[in-house]
Amino acid sequence: MIDVLYFAWVRERIGLPKERVETQAATVADLVEELKAREARYAAAFADVSALRVALDQELSDFGASLSGVREVAFFPPMTGG
Amino acid sequence: MIDVLYFAWVRERIGLPKERVETQAATVADLVEELKAREARYAAAFADVSALRVALDQELSDFGASLSGVREVAFFPPMTGG
Amino acid sequence: MTVRVQADSFDPGAELAGFASGRTDVGAHVSFTGIVRDDSGQLQHMEIEHYPGMTEKAIAGIVAEAVSRWDLRASLVIHRYGRLAPGEPIMMVATAAPHRTDAFAAAEFLMDYLKSRAPFWKREVTADRAEWVAARDEDEDALGRW
Amino acid sequence: MTVRVQADSFDPGAELAGFASGRTDVGAHVSFTGIVRDDSGQLQHMEIEHYPGMTEKAIAGIVAEAVSRWDLRASLVIHRYGRLAPGEPIMMVATAAPHRTDAFAAAEFLMDYLKSRAPFWKREVTADRAEWVAARDEDEDALGRW
C-alpha cells in the first residue's frame, strides 16, 4: 500500500487529493501505467508525464525511480512558488 | 579664480576643505603642478595622483581635462560609499 | 535561519525591522518581497496550494545549501498559501552577511530555488475563470547559474 | 524615485513598509541595507564625509541609469553622513519592479555604483586611531559587469 497524492491541476483532473493504492509496481513509471489503465480521468492527468513532476517520500525524484520502500508518492505540475 | 575643494585624507594633508585659487592653469594636471610647487603639504597630498580622483563642477573627470570654464575643482581619494 | 509557511498575511517592513537586528558582525541585509501583481486589473485573488511536510523540508534543504555556499549569518524565509488579494505579500526572503556580495547572491539563490523547487502552485482567479500559473522556462533556466 | 542624503538615522523596516505600498503593478521588492560592522570589537564609531551638491547629482545620475536599463516602477536611496555607531544603518536601497530579475539587478547595480561613484568617504575610529577606509579593487571591478 502506497499513499498517492495529487496537487494543482493533477488533483483537479483526477478529482481527489490523496488515495491509498494497492500496487506491486516496481517503478514510478509502472505505477503511472497502472493508474492510467484505471479510468479516463487518470489517463487524462498522466497523458504527458513530461509536464509532471514526482516526489517520493517528499523528495523530488523521477519517473524511472524505484518504489521499493516508498510510502508516499506525489504527482504535480512544475512548481510555481516565490 | 577657481574654487578648489579637498576631501577625506587630501583635506587632512592640505589642512583645509576649500580655497579660492588664482590660476592660469590650462588643465587639471597643470593646476596640480602649481599647487605642489606652493608648499610641502600640497606636494605630500599630490605625491601620487594615481591614488586621487578629481571632479570638475561636481562631475567626475580626469587629470588631463581642460579647466576652461570650470568654476569648482575637487580632489579626493577613491570613494567608499555604500 | 527562520522558515515560516503560513496562511496569514505578514508585514514585510516589520519582518525586516526584526531581522538580524542589534548585531555588529553583519554589514549587509538583503530582502526580497514577492507581491500579488495584477497587470490586467481583472484579478480577484490568487490561490496558492502547497504540499504540507514537503514544503518545509524543501525550504530547509534550500536554506542549508545557501548556508554552505555563502558566509550567511542569518536568513528568513516566509511563504504564504491560501487566498491572497492583489497587492498583498506572497513571500519574503531576507539574508544577513558580513559583505553585500554574499547577501545578494544568497537571496537570489534562495529565490531561484523557491520558485522552482519548493512545492507551491499558484492559481489566478478572475471573474470568469481560474487558471493555474504555468512554470516559466526562464525560472528553470535560472537554476543553471548556481 | 526618492533620494535622501541625511545625517539622521533611519529605520529600514519603516522605510520598506512605506515603499511602493498599495501598488498592484509590481511583483517584486528588493531592499539592501548597509550596516556599520565591527569585526574587531574595537570600533567606537564610523564617520562619513561627503561632497554636498555632487552627492545628490551623482546619485540622481546613477538612479537615472538604472531606470533606463530595467523596468523599475519605484526606487529609494537613503545614504547617511556624519557619525554612526556600530550596528546602525549606513544606507539603504530599495527597488520595485514587475519581475524579480529586474528588481535584483537594479538593486545590485545601484549598490555597485554608490560604492565607487558617489562621493562618500568612510573613516573608522577606534580608541587609539582613526583610519580612512581604503577603496577595494573588487568594488571598482564590480562596475565592469554592468
Short mmCIF file of C-alpha atoms in Angstrom, two decimals, chain B residues 30-74:
data_model
loop_
_atom_site.label_atom_id
_atom_site.label_comp_id
_atom_site.label_asym_id
_atom_site.label_seq_id
_atom_site.Cartn_x
_atom_site.Cartn_y
_atom_site.Cartn_z
CA ASP B 30 48.81 71.95 -14.64
CA LEU B 31 46.86 73.07 -11.57
CA VAL B 32 48.25 70.16 -9.57
CA GLU B 33 51.80 71.20 -10.53
CA GLU B 34 51.12 74.78 -9.40
CA LEU B 35 49.74 73.56 -6.07
CA LYS B 36 52.63 71.14 -5.48
CA ALA B 37 55.11 73.98 -6.02
CA ARG B 38 53.48 76.02 -3.23
CA GLU B 39 54.25 74.10 -0.06
CA ALA B 40 55.29 70.69 1.23
CA ARG B 41 51.77 69.80 2.41
CA TYR B 42 50.48 70.18 -1.16
CA ALA B 43 53.41 68.19 -2.52
CA ALA B 44 52.59 65.45 0.02
CA ALA B 45 48.88 65.40 -0.84
CA PHE B 46 49.54 65.22 -4.58
CA ALA B 47 52.61 62.96 -4.44
CA ASP B 48 50.75 60.11 -6.19
CA VAL B 49 47.88 61.36 -8.32
CA SER B 50 47.04 57.79 -9.34
CA ALA B 51 45.64 57.47 -5.78
CA LEU B 52 43.41 60.51 -6.33
CA ARG B 53 40.22 61.36 -8.16
CA VAL B 54 39.13 64.75 -9.47
CA ALA B 55 35.71 66.27 -10.11
CA LEU B 56 35.12 69.37 -12.24
CA ASP B 57 31.95 71.29 -11.38
CA GLN B 58 30.78 68.21 -9.46
CA GLU B 59 31.26 65.72 -12.29
CA LEU B 60 33.99 63.06 -12.16
CA SER B 61 36.76 63.90 -14.61
CA ASP B 62 40.45 63.20 -15.10
CA PHE B 63 43.80 64.92 -14.69
CA GLY B 64 44.19 65.63 -18.39
CA ALA B 65 40.91 67.56 -18.57
CA SER B 66 40.77 71.25 -19.50
CA LEU B 67 39.89 73.81 -16.83
CA SER B 68 38.34 76.17 -19.37
CA GLY B 69 35.06 77.49 -17.94
CA VAL B 70 35.39 75.37 -14.80
CA ARG B 71 34.38 77.06 -11.53
CA GLU B 72 34.88 74.26 -9.00
CA VAL B 73 37.59 71.60 -8.82
CA ALA B 74 37.57 68.89 -6.14
#
